mmCIF file of C-alpha atoms in Angstrom:
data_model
loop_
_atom_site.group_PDB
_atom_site.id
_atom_site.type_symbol
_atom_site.label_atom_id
_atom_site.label_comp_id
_atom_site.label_asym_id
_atom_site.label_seq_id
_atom_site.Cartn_x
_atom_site.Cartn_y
_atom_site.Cartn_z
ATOM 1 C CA UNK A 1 4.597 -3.738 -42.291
ATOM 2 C CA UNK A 2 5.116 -6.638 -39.643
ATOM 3 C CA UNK A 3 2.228 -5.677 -38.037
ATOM 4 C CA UNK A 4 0.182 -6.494 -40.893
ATOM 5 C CA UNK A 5 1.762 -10.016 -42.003
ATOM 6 C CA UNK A 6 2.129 -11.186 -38.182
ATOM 7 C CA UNK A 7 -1.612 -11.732 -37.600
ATOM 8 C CA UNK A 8 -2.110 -13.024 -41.370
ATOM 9 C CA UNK A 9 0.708 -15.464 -40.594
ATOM 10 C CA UNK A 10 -0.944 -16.791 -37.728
ATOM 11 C CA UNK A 11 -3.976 -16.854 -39.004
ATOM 12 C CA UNK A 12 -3.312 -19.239 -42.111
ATOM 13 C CA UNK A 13 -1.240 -21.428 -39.481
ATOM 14 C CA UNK A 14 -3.814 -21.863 -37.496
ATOM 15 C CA UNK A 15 -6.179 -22.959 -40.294
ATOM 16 C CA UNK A 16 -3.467 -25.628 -41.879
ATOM 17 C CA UNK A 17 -3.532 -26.787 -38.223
ATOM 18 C CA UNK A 18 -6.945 -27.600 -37.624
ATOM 19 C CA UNK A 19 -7.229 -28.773 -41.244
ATOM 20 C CA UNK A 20 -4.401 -31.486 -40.830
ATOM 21 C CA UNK A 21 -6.601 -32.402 -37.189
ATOM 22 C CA UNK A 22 -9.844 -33.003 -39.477
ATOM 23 C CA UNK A 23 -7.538 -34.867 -42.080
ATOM 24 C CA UNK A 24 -6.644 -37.148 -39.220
ATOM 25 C CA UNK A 25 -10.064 -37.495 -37.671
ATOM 26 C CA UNK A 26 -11.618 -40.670 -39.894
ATOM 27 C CA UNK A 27 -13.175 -42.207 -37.415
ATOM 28 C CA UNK A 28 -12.642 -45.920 -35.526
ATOM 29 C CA UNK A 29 -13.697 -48.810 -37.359
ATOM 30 C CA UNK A 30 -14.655 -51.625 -35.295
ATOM 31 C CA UNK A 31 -14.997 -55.767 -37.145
ATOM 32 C CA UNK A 32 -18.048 -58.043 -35.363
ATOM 33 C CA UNK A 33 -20.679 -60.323 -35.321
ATOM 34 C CA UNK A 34 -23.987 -58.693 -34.021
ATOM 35 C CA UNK A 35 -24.601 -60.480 -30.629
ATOM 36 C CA UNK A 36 -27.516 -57.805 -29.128
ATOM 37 C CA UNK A 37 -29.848 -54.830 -30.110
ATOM 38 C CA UNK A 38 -31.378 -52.874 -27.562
ATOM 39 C CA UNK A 39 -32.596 -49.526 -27.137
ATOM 40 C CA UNK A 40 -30.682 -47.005 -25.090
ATOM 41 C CA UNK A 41 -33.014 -43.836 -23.989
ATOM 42 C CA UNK A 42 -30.415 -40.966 -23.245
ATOM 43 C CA UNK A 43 -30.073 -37.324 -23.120
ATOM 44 C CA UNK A 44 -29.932 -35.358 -26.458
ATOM 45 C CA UNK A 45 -27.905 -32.053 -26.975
ATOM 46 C CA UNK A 46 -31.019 -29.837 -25.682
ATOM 47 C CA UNK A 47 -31.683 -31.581 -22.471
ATOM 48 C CA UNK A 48 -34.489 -34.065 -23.998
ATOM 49 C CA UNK A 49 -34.916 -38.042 -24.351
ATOM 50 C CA UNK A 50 -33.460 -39.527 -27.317
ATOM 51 C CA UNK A 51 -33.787 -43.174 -28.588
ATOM 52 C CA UNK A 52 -30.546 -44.838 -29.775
ATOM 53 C CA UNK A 53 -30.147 -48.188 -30.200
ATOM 54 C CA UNK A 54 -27.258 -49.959 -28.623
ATOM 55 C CA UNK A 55 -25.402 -52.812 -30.890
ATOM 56 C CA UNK A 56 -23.094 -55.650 -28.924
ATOM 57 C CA UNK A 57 -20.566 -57.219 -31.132
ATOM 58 C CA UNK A 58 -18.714 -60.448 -30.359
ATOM 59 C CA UNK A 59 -15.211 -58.735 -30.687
ATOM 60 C CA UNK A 60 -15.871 -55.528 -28.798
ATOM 61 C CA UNK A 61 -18.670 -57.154 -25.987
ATOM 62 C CA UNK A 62 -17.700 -54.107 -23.582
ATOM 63 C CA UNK A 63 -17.892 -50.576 -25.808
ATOM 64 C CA UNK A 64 -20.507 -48.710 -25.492
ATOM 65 C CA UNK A 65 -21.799 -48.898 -29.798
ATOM 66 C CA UNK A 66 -24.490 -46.505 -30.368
ATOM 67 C CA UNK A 67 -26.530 -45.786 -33.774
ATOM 68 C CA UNK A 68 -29.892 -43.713 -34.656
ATOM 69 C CA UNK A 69 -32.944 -45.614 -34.962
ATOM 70 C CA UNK A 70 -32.960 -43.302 -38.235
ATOM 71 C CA UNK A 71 -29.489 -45.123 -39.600
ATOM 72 C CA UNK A 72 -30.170 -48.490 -37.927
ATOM 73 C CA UNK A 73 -32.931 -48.393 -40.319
ATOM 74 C CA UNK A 74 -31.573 -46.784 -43.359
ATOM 75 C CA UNK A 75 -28.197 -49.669 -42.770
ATOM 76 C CA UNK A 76 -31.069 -51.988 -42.446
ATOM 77 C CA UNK A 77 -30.290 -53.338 -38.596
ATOM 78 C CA UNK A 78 -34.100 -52.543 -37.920
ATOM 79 C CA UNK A 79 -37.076 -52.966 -40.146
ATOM 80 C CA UNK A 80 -38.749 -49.436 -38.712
ATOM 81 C CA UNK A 81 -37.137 -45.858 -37.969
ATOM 82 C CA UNK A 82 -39.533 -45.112 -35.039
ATOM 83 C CA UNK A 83 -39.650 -48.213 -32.517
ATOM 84 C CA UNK A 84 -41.591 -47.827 -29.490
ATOM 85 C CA UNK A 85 -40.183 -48.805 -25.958
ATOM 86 C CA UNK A 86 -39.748 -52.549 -26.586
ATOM 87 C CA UNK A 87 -37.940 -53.645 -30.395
ATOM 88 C CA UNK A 88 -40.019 -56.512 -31.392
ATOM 89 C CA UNK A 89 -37.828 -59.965 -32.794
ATOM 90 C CA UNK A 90 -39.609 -59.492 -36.052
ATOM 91 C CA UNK A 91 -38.192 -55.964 -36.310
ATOM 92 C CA UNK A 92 -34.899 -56.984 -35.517
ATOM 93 C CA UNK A 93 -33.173 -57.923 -38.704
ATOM 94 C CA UNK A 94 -29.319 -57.514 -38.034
ATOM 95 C CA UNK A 95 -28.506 -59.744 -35.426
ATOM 96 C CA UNK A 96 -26.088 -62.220 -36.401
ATOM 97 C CA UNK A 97 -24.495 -60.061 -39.316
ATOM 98 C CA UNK A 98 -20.524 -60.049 -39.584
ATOM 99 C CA UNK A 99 -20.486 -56.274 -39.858
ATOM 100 C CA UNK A 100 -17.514 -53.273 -39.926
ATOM 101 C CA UNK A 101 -18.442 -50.092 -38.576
ATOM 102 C CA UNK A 102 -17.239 -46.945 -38.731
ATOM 103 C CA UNK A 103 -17.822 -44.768 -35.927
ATOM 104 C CA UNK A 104 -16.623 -41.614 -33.912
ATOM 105 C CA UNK A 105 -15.514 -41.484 -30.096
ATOM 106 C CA UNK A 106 -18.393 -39.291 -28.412
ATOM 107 C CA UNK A 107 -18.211 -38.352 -24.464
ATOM 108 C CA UNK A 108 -21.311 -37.898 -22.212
ATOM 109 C CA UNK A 109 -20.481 -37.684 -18.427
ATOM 110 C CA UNK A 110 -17.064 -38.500 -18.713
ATOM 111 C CA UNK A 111 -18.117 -42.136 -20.351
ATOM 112 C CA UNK A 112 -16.816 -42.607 -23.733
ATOM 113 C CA UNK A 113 -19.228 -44.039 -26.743
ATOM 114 C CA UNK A 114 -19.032 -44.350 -30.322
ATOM 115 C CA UNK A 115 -21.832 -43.317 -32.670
ATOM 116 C CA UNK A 116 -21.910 -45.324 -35.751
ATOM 117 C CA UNK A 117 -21.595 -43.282 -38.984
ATOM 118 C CA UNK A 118 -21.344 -45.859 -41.738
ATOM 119 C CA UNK A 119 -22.051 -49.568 -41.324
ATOM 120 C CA UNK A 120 -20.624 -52.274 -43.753
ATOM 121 C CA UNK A 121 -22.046 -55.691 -43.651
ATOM 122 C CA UNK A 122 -19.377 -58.745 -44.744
ATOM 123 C CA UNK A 123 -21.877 -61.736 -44.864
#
């Protein structure tokens, strides 16, 4: 009888334990003004090129902020969701917003960045 309830026991533990970890996990929030928007080429997940675009904010200057050029679009940063090498100034519509993001801690090469997953603006 043990035998059964010992691996059902530790099996229901371990799944209220990594469900109390993903309650916990709600992300960093970070409060700025928008100094810079760049692009940042890096590697993807399968080994290719991926466009990101870098955001600089006047209370954070030295973390490494990182969004898709898919949500800097949708979150309106950028007025296209494909830029090419260069971001042209008349594409570039967030600089200067007071913004809070929401983002999680990523790790490429042992150097921490955070991908933005929601952006508020406060201006």
């Amino acid at each position: 009888m043990l035998k059964k309830i010992f691996p059902i026991v530790l099996l229901l533990l371990f799944a209220f334990t990594a469900l109390a970890g993903a309650a916990q996990d709600t992300g960093l929030t970070f409060v700025g003004k928008i100094e810079e928007i760049a692009i940042k080429t890096s590697m993807g997940p399968m080994g290719g090129m991926e466009k990101n675009l870098a955001i600089k904010l006047d209370s954070k200057p030295k973390l490494d902020i990182r969004v898709t050029t898919r949500d800097a679009s949708r979150f309106g940063l950028i007025d296209t969701d494909q830029p090419s090498a260069v971001l042209t100034p008349g594409k570039i519509k967030g600089l200067g917003w007071k913004v809070r993001l929401t983002c999680d801690k990523k790790t490429t090469m042992s150097e921490p960045f955070y991908m933005v997953t929601n952006l508020e603006r406060l201006d």
